PDB file of C-alpha atoms and ligand atoms in Angstrom:
ATOM      1  CA  MET Z   1       0.000   0.000   0.000  1.00 69.00           C
ATOM      2  CA  ASN Z   2       1.291   3.496  -0.847  1.00 78.00           C
ATOM      3  CA  PRO Z   3       1.915   5.866   2.068  1.00 80.00           C
ATOM      4  CA  PRO Z   4      -0.593   8.739   2.351  1.00 85.00           C
ATOM      5  CA  PRO Z   5       0.454  11.775   0.289  1.00 93.00           C
ATOM      6  CA  VAL Z   6       2.350  14.643   1.864  1.00 97.00           C
ATOM      7  CA  ARG Z   7      -0.249  17.363   2.512  1.00 98.00           C
ATOM      8  CA  LEU Z   8       0.356  20.766   0.903  1.00 98.00           C
ATOM      9  CA  VAL Z   9      -1.671  23.914   1.560  1.00 98.00           C
ATOM     10  CA  VAL Z  10      -1.163  26.800  -0.887  1.00 99.00           C
ATOM     11  CA  LEU Z  11      -1.838  30.450  -0.019  1.00 98.00           C
ATOM     12  CA  LEU Z  12      -2.297  32.853  -2.927  1.00 98.00           C
ATOM     13  CA  SER Z  13      -3.743  36.231  -3.853  1.00 98.00           C
ATOM     14  CA  GLY Z  14      -3.618  36.263  -7.651  1.00 97.00           C
ATOM     15  CA  SER Z  15      -3.336  34.336 -10.876  1.00 98.00           C
ATOM     16  CA  GLY Z  16      -2.002  31.132  -9.324  1.00 98.00           C
ATOM     17  CA  SER Z  17       0.360  30.175 -12.124  1.00 98.00           C
ATOM     18  CA  ASN Z  18       2.713  28.824  -9.459  1.00 98.00           C
ATOM     19  CA  LEU Z  19      -0.144  26.858  -7.905  1.00 98.00           C
ATOM     20  CA  GLN Z  20      -0.654  25.372 -11.368  1.00 98.00           C
ATOM     21  CA  ALA Z  21       3.020  24.353 -11.532  1.00 98.00           C
ATOM     22  CA  ILE Z  22       2.642  22.654  -8.137  1.00 98.00           C
ATOM     23  CA  LEU Z  23      -0.597  20.920  -9.144  1.00 98.00           C
ATOM     24  CA  ASP Z  24       1.004  19.690 -12.373  1.00 98.00           C
ATOM     25  CA  ALA Z  25       4.025  18.356 -10.456  1.00 98.00           C
ATOM     26  CA  THR Z  26       1.787  16.411  -8.059  1.00 98.00           C
ATOM     27  CA  ARG Z  27       0.231  14.581 -11.032  1.00 95.00           C
ATOM     28  CA  ASN Z  28       2.860  11.985 -11.920  1.00 87.00           C
ATOM     29  CA  GLY Z  29       5.590  14.652 -11.692  1.00 94.00           C
ATOM     30  CA  PRO Z  30       8.389  15.266  -9.186  1.00 96.00           C
ATOM     31  CA  LEU Z  31       5.832  15.972  -6.435  1.00 97.00           C
ATOM     32  CA  SER Z  32       3.725  12.863  -7.002  1.00 96.00           C
ATOM     33  CA  ALA Z  33       4.257  11.895  -3.351  1.00 96.00           C
ATOM     34  CA  ALA Z  34       2.341  15.050  -2.368  1.00 97.00           C
ATOM     35  CA  ALA Z  35      -1.164  16.431  -2.800  1.00 98.00           C
ATOM     36  CA  VAL Z  36      -2.539  19.963  -2.552  1.00 98.00           C
ATOM     37  CA  VAL Z  37      -5.289  19.566   0.058  1.00 98.00           C
ATOM     38  CA  LEU Z  38      -6.394  23.208   0.325  1.00 98.00           C
ATOM     39  CA  VAL Z  39      -5.948  26.492  -1.531  1.00 98.00           C
ATOM     40  CA  VAL Z  40      -6.563  29.700   0.415  1.00 98.00           C
ATOM     41  CA  SER Z  41      -6.990  33.192  -0.998  1.00 98.00           C
ATOM     42  CA  ASP Z  42      -7.577  36.551   0.646  1.00 98.00           C
ATOM     43  CA  ARG Z  43      -8.995  37.872  -2.656  1.00 98.00           C
ATOM     44  CA  ALA Z  44     -12.231  36.719  -4.325  1.00 98.00           C
ATOM     45  CA  SER Z  45     -10.858  37.787  -7.718  1.00 98.00           C
ATOM     46  CA  ALA Z  46      -7.824  35.472  -7.489  1.00 98.00           C
ATOM     47  CA  TYR Z  47      -7.811  33.221 -10.545  1.00 98.00           C
ATOM     48  CA  GLY Z  48      -5.889  30.695  -8.458  1.00 98.00           C
ATOM     49  CA  LEU Z  49      -9.208  29.802  -6.783  1.00 98.00           C
ATOM     50  CA  GLU Z  50     -10.571  28.832 -10.188  1.00 98.00           C
ATOM     51  CA  ARG Z  51      -7.485  26.743 -10.954  1.00 98.00           C
ATOM     52  CA  ALA Z  52      -7.929  24.916  -7.638  1.00 98.00           C
ATOM     53  CA  ALA Z  53     -11.611  24.286  -8.285  1.00 98.00           C
ATOM     54  CA  GLN Z  54     -10.809  22.937 -11.754  1.00 98.00           C
ATOM     55  CA  ALA Z  55      -8.331  20.530 -10.146  1.00 98.00           C
ATOM     56  CA  GLY Z  56     -10.922  19.433  -7.582  1.00 98.00           C
ATOM     57  CA  VAL Z  57      -8.968  20.971  -4.677  1.00 98.00           C
ATOM     58  CA  PRO Z  58     -10.979  22.495  -1.804  1.00 98.00           C
ATOM     59  CA  THR Z  59     -10.722  26.275  -1.567  1.00 98.00           C
ATOM     60  CA  LEU Z  60     -11.131  28.806   1.180  1.00 98.00           C
ATOM     61  CA  LEU Z  61     -11.708  32.521   0.622  1.00 98.00           C
ATOM     62  CA  LEU Z  62     -10.801  34.583   3.663  1.00 98.00           C
ATOM     63  CA  PRO Z  63     -10.877  38.309   2.856  1.00 98.00           C
ATOM     64  CA  ILE Z  64      -9.455  40.793   5.328  1.00 96.00           C
ATOM     65  CA  ARG Z  65     -12.229  43.377   4.895  1.00 96.00           C
ATOM     66  CA  PRO Z  66     -14.842  41.853   7.263  1.00 97.00           C
ATOM     67  CA  PHE Z  67     -12.155  41.634   9.945  1.00 96.00           C
ATOM     68  CA  ALA Z  68     -11.106  45.248   9.402  1.00 95.00           C
ATOM     69  CA  GLN Z  69     -14.744  46.394   9.379  1.00 97.00           C
ATOM     70  CA  ALA Z  70     -15.333  44.624  12.691  1.00 97.00           C
ATOM     71  CA  GLY Z  71     -12.336  46.474  14.161  1.00 97.00           C
ATOM     72  CA  LYS Z  72     -10.272  43.292  14.371  1.00 97.00           C
ATOM     73  CA  THR Z  73      -6.489  43.289  14.194  1.00 97.00           C
ATOM     74  CA  ARG Z  74      -4.126  41.718  11.692  1.00 96.00           C
ATOM     75  CA  GLU Z  75      -3.225  39.182  14.406  1.00 97.00           C
ATOM     76  CA  GLU Z  76      -6.900  38.215  14.758  1.00 98.00           C
ATOM     77  CA  TYR Z  77      -7.106  37.671  10.998  1.00 98.00           C
ATOM     78  CA  ASP Z  78      -3.946  35.560  11.112  1.00 98.00           C
ATOM     79  CA  ALA Z  79      -5.279  33.513  14.042  1.00 98.00           C
ATOM     80  CA  ALA Z  80      -8.525  32.845  12.124  1.00 98.00           C
ATOM     81  CA  LEU Z  81      -6.485  31.861   9.060  1.00 98.00           C
ATOM     82  CA  ALA Z  82      -4.491  29.380  11.163  1.00 98.00           C
ATOM     83  CA  GLU Z  83      -7.672  27.923  12.715  1.00 98.00           C
ATOM     84  CA  ALA Z  84      -9.167  27.412   9.245  1.00 98.00           C
ATOM     85  CA  ILE Z  85      -6.041  25.652   7.959  1.00 98.00           C
ATOM     86  CA  LEU Z  86      -5.278  23.452  10.994  1.00 98.00           C
ATOM     87  CA  PRO Z  87      -8.024  20.834  10.293  1.00 98.00           C
ATOM     88  CA  HIS Z  88      -6.375  20.215   6.901  1.00 98.00           C
ATOM     89  CA  ALA Z  89      -3.235  19.007   8.743  1.00 98.00           C
ATOM     90  CA  PRO Z  90      -0.655  20.543   6.390  1.00 98.00           C
ATOM     91  CA  ASP Z  91       2.836  19.109   6.245  1.00 98.00           C
ATOM     92  CA  LEU Z  92       3.909  22.216   4.325  1.00 98.00           C
ATOM     93  CA  ILE Z  93       2.283  25.605   3.687  1.00 98.00           C
ATOM     94  CA  ILE Z  94       3.392  27.357   0.509  1.00 98.00           C
ATOM     95  CA  CYS Z  95       2.906  31.093  -0.014  1.00 98.00           C
ATOM     96  CA  ALA Z  96       2.764  31.317  -3.825  1.00 98.00           C
ATOM     97  CA  GLY Z  97       1.823  34.894  -4.641  1.00 97.00           C
ATOM     98  CA  TRP Z  98       0.283  35.480  -1.180  1.00 97.00           C
ATOM     99  CA  MET Z  99       0.405  39.241  -0.707  1.00 94.00           C
ATOM    100  CA  ARG Z 100      -0.116  39.524   3.030  1.00 95.00           C
ATOM    101  CA  ILE Z 101       2.612  39.564   5.659  1.00 93.00           C
ATOM    102  CA  LEU Z 102       2.026  36.772   8.171  1.00 96.00           C
ATOM    103  CA  SER Z 103       2.424  37.588  11.851  1.00 96.00           C
ATOM    104  CA  PRO Z 104       3.497  35.219  14.653  1.00 97.00           C
ATOM    105  CA  ALA Z 105      -0.231  34.632  15.335  1.00 98.00           C
ATOM    106  CA  PHE Z 106      -0.068  32.471  12.206  1.00 98.00           C
ATOM    107  CA  LEU Z 107       3.625  31.534  11.989  1.00 97.00           C
ATOM    108  CA  ASP Z 108       3.801  30.094  15.515  1.00 97.00           C
ATOM    109  CA  ARG Z 109       1.080  27.565  14.690  1.00 98.00           C
ATOM    110  CA  PHE Z 110       3.144  25.926  11.920  1.00 98.00           C
ATOM    111  CA  PRO Z 111       6.784  26.287  12.991  1.00 95.00           C
ATOM    112  CA  GLY Z 112       9.288  25.523  10.220  1.00 94.00           C
ATOM    113  CA  ARG Z 113       6.490  24.474   7.876  1.00 97.00           C
ATOM    114  CA  ILE Z 114       5.845  27.669   5.875  1.00 98.00           C
ATOM    115  CA  ILE Z 115       7.762  28.660   2.748  1.00 98.00           C
ATOM    116  CA  ASN Z 116       7.428  31.676   0.445  1.00 96.00           C
ATOM    117  CA  LEU Z 117       8.192  32.302  -3.205  1.00 97.00           C
ATOM    118  CA  HIS Z 118       9.615  35.763  -3.847  1.00 94.00           C
ATOM    119  CA  PRO Z 119      10.544  37.399  -7.185  1.00 94.00           C
ATOM    120  CA  ALA Z 120      13.906  38.755  -6.038  1.00 92.00           C
ATOM    121  CA  LEU Z 121      17.149  37.254  -4.794  1.00 92.00           C
ATOM    122  CA  PRO Z 122      18.184  37.082  -1.130  1.00 88.00           C
ATOM    123  CA  GLY Z 123      18.748  40.479   0.456  1.00 84.00           C
ATOM    124  CA  VAL Z 124      17.800  42.438  -2.670  1.00 84.00           C
ATOM    125  CA  LEU Z 125      14.277  43.882  -2.520  1.00 75.00           C
ATOM    126  CA  ALA Z 126      11.865  42.627   0.114  1.00 71.00           C
ATOM    127  CA  GLY Z 127       8.123  43.169   0.056  1.00 72.00           C
ATOM    128  CA  LYS Z 128       5.732  43.976  -2.764  1.00 79.00           C
ATOM    129  CA  ASP Z 129       6.487  44.817  -6.392  1.00 86.00           C
ATOM    130  CA  SER Z 130      10.036  43.437  -6.235  1.00 87.00           C
ATOM    131  CA  LEU Z 131       9.892  42.144  -9.812  1.00 90.00           C
ATOM    132  CA  ARG Z 132       9.299  45.635 -11.212  1.00 92.00           C
ATOM    133  CA  GLY Z 133      11.671  47.182  -8.648  1.00 91.00           C
ATOM    134  CA  THR Z 134      14.644  44.996  -9.535  1.00 91.00           C
ATOM    135  CA  PHE Z 135      13.908  45.286 -13.277  1.00 92.00           C
ATOM    136  CA  GLU Z 136      13.889  49.094 -13.106  1.00 91.00           C
ATOM    137  CA  ALA Z 137      17.036  49.166 -10.964  1.00 90.00           C
ATOM    138  CA  ALA Z 138      18.822  46.895 -13.474  1.00 88.00           C
ATOM    139  CA  GLN Z 139      17.685  49.138 -16.332  1.00 88.00           C
ATOM    140  CA  ARG Z 140      19.130  52.165 -14.531  1.00 89.00           C
ATOM    141  CA  GLY Z 141      22.441  50.302 -14.579  1.00 88.00           C
ATOM    142  CA  GLU Z 142      22.466  49.503 -10.856  1.00 88.00           C
ATOM    143  CA  PRO Z 143      24.320  46.278 -10.071  1.00 85.00           C
ATOM    144  CA  VAL Z 144      21.300  44.396  -8.670  1.00 88.00           C
ATOM    145  CA  PRO Z 145      21.224  40.632  -9.106  1.00 91.00           C
ATOM    146  CA  THR Z 146      17.766  39.642 -10.420  1.00 93.00           C
ATOM    147  CA  GLY Z 147      15.962  36.365  -9.922  1.00 95.00           C
ATOM    148  CA  CYS Z 148      13.663  34.530  -7.571  1.00 96.00           C
ATOM    149  CA  MET Z 149      13.973  32.593  -4.346  1.00 96.00           C
ATOM    150  CA  VAL Z 150      12.049  30.331  -2.026  1.00 97.00           C
ATOM    151  CA  HIS Z 151      12.698  30.830   1.671  1.00 96.00           C
ATOM    152  CA  GLN Z 152      11.379  29.809   5.053  1.00 97.00           C
ATOM    153  CA  VAL Z 153       8.869  32.330   6.384  1.00 96.00           C
ATOM    154  CA  ILE Z 154       9.802  34.128   9.579  1.00 92.00           C
ATOM    155  CA  ALA Z 155       8.359  37.307  11.094  1.00 90.00           C
ATOM    156  CA  GLU Z 156      10.904  39.489   9.256  1.00 86.00           C
ATOM    157  CA  VAL Z 157       9.713  40.031   5.662  1.00 81.00           C
ATOM    158  CA  ASP Z 158      11.412  37.897   2.961  1.00 72.00           C
ATOM    159  CA  ALA Z 159      14.306  37.174   5.326  1.00 79.00           C
ATOM    160  CA  GLY Z 160      14.041  33.501   6.364  1.00 91.00           C
ATOM    161  CA  ALA Z 161      16.592  30.841   5.422  1.00 95.00           C
ATOM    162  CA  VAL Z 162      16.824  30.451   1.652  1.00 97.00           C
ATOM    163  CA  ILE Z 163      15.871  26.999   0.350  1.00 97.00           C
ATOM    164  CA  ASP Z 164      16.714  27.581  -3.312  1.00 97.00           C
ATOM    165  CA  SER Z 165      17.024  30.429  -5.800  1.00 97.00           C
ATOM    166  CA  GLU Z 166      17.403  30.979  -9.518  1.00 97.00           C
ATOM    167  CA  ALA Z 167      19.021  33.933 -11.303  1.00 96.00           C
ATOM    168  CA  VAL Z 168      16.956  35.645 -14.023  1.00 96.00           C
ATOM    169  CA  PRO Z 169      19.222  38.237 -15.646  1.00 93.00           C
ATOM    170  CA  VAL Z 170      17.781  41.368 -17.281  1.00 92.00           C
ATOM    171  CA  ALA Z 171      18.766  41.617 -20.947  1.00 90.00           C
ATOM    172  CA  PRO Z 172      19.543  45.082 -22.403  1.00 86.00           C
ATOM    173  CA  GLU Z 173      16.599  44.910 -24.841  1.00 90.00           C
ATOM    174  CA  ASP Z 174      14.157  43.528 -22.228  1.00 93.00           C
ATOM    175  CA  THR Z 175      10.690  44.922 -21.657  1.00 95.00           C
ATOM    176  CA  LEU Z 176       9.120  44.446 -18.234  1.00 96.00           C
ATOM    177  CA  GLU Z 177       6.696  41.975 -19.822  1.00 96.00           C
ATOM    178  CA  ALA Z 178       9.479  39.860 -21.355  1.00 96.00           C
ATOM    179  CA  PHE Z 179      11.426  39.877 -18.078  1.00 96.00           C
ATOM    180  CA  ALA Z 180       8.274  38.961 -16.107  1.00 96.00           C
ATOM    181  CA  ALA Z 181       7.570  36.050 -18.454  1.00 97.00           C
ATOM    182  CA  ARG Z 182      11.096  34.668 -17.931  1.00 97.00           C
ATOM    183  CA  MET Z 183      10.793  35.252 -14.186  1.00 97.00           C
ATOM    184  CA  HIS Z 184       7.520  33.308 -14.015  1.00 97.00           C
ATOM    185  CA  ALA Z 185       8.980  30.437 -16.027  1.00 98.00           C
ATOM    186  CA  ALA Z 186      11.910  30.322 -13.579  1.00 98.00           C
ATOM    187  CA  GLU Z 187       9.537  30.482 -10.605  1.00 98.00           C
ATOM    188  CA  HIS Z 188       7.525  27.538 -11.898  1.00 98.00           C
ATOM    189  CA  ARG Z 189      10.687  25.403 -11.940  1.00 98.00           C
ATOM    190  CA  LEU Z 190      11.982  26.795  -8.663  1.00 98.00           C
ATOM    191  CA  ILE Z 191       8.844  26.337  -6.560  1.00 98.00           C
ATOM    192  CA  VAL Z 192       8.610  22.655  -7.502  1.00 98.00           C
ATOM    193  CA  ARG Z 193      12.331  22.128  -6.855  1.00 98.00           C
ATOM    194  CA  ALA Z 194      12.149  23.887  -3.487  1.00 98.00           C
ATOM    195  CA  ILE Z 195       9.122  21.904  -2.310  1.00 98.00           C
ATOM    196  CA  ALA Z 196      10.844  18.670  -3.336  1.00 98.00           C
ATOM    197  CA  LYS Z 197      13.957  19.757  -1.448  1.00 97.00           C
ATOM    198  CA  VAL Z 198      12.039  20.569   1.746  1.00 97.00           C
ATOM    199  CA  LEU Z 199      10.178  17.269   1.550  1.00 96.00           C
ATOM    200  CA  GLY Z 200      13.325  15.283   0.726  1.00 93.00           C
ATOM    201  CA  LEU Z 201      11.995  14.136  -2.663  1.00 90.00           C
ATOM    202  CA  SER Z 202      14.195  13.621  -5.687  1.00 75.00           C
ATOM    203  CA  THR Z 203      13.421  15.768  -8.776  1.00 70.00           C
ATOM    204  CA  ARG Z 204      15.511  13.642 -11.134  1.00 61.00           C
TER     205      ARG Z 204
HETATM  206  C1  GAR N   1       4.979  35.549  -8.287  1.00 70.38           C
HETATM  207  O1  GAR N   1       5.804  36.281  -9.161  1.00 70.38           O
HETATM  208  C2  GAR N   1       5.550  35.582  -6.888  1.00 70.38           C
HETATM  209  O2  GAR N   1       6.948  35.557  -6.848  1.00 70.38           O
HETATM  210  C3  GAR N   1       5.018  36.899  -6.377  1.00 70.38           C
HETATM  211  O3  GAR N   1       3.692  36.937  -6.848  1.00 70.38           O
HETATM  212  C4  GAR N   1       3.641  36.278  -8.118  1.00 70.38           C
HETATM  213  C5  GAR N   1       2.461  35.320  -8.113  1.00 70.38           C
HETATM  214  O4  GAR N   1       2.227  34.773  -9.389  1.00 70.38           O
HETATM  215  N1  GAR N   1       5.083  36.978  -4.938  1.00 70.38           N
HETATM  216  C6  GAR N   1       5.454  38.087  -4.269  1.00 70.38           C
HETATM  217  O5  GAR N   1       5.706  39.147  -4.818  1.00 70.38           O
HETATM  218  C7  GAR N   1       5.498  37.923  -2.769  1.00 70.38           C
HETATM  219  N2  GAR N   1       6.243  38.998  -2.166  1.00 70.38           N
HETATM  220  P1  GAR N   1       1.126  33.649  -9.610  1.00 70.38           P
HETATM  221  O6  GAR N   1      -0.146  34.127  -8.881  1.00 70.38           O
HETATM  222  O7  GAR N   1       0.923  33.575 -11.081  1.00 70.38           O
HETATM  223  O8  GAR N   1       1.644  32.369  -9.015  1.00 70.38           O
END
């Protein structure tokens, strides 16, 4: 009998192309020992929810607005997020385009089990809009290394231990769109590789 699959929960806020790469890798790919058991979004418009539904994966929409309107704090939102995820017993939580900073109210519930994909290299540009930020800096001739990384999530933004990274150089004739397309292609490889690495699975 096969062992039960490793349980992945994916957090996202947008298109979910990286979720798609993960889903594809769980179907007879390098992540076939794992299954995405829940996809969570803070945004109703996130196309990633649709991708999950198409793959038959349960989804949870947890927008911040009702919490804010009720005068609740970011920590209360994060605690509710953790409570909603806990019954799904995740072995690994993957932030793949999740655009909210997670506080210890969430992080402390899943110690060492949360990773984040970020479109910049270690120590370069933390936070939002890093893809555009590093592209524009490179175009201005600043010596910024460009690429993407997957790291452990800690309370300090985009600063946890790096699991893997991939360089995506800016070419002189690049447009932002062309650079973004290459970045996303690199991310799709990287996220699968990083999950396999954390789970101790071979990608060969
Ligand atoms: C990816 O480029 C990811 O690196 C970025 O959001 C995009 C999501 O794309 N994440 C961050 O900027 C987090 N700071 P997707 O929705 O198509 O997977």
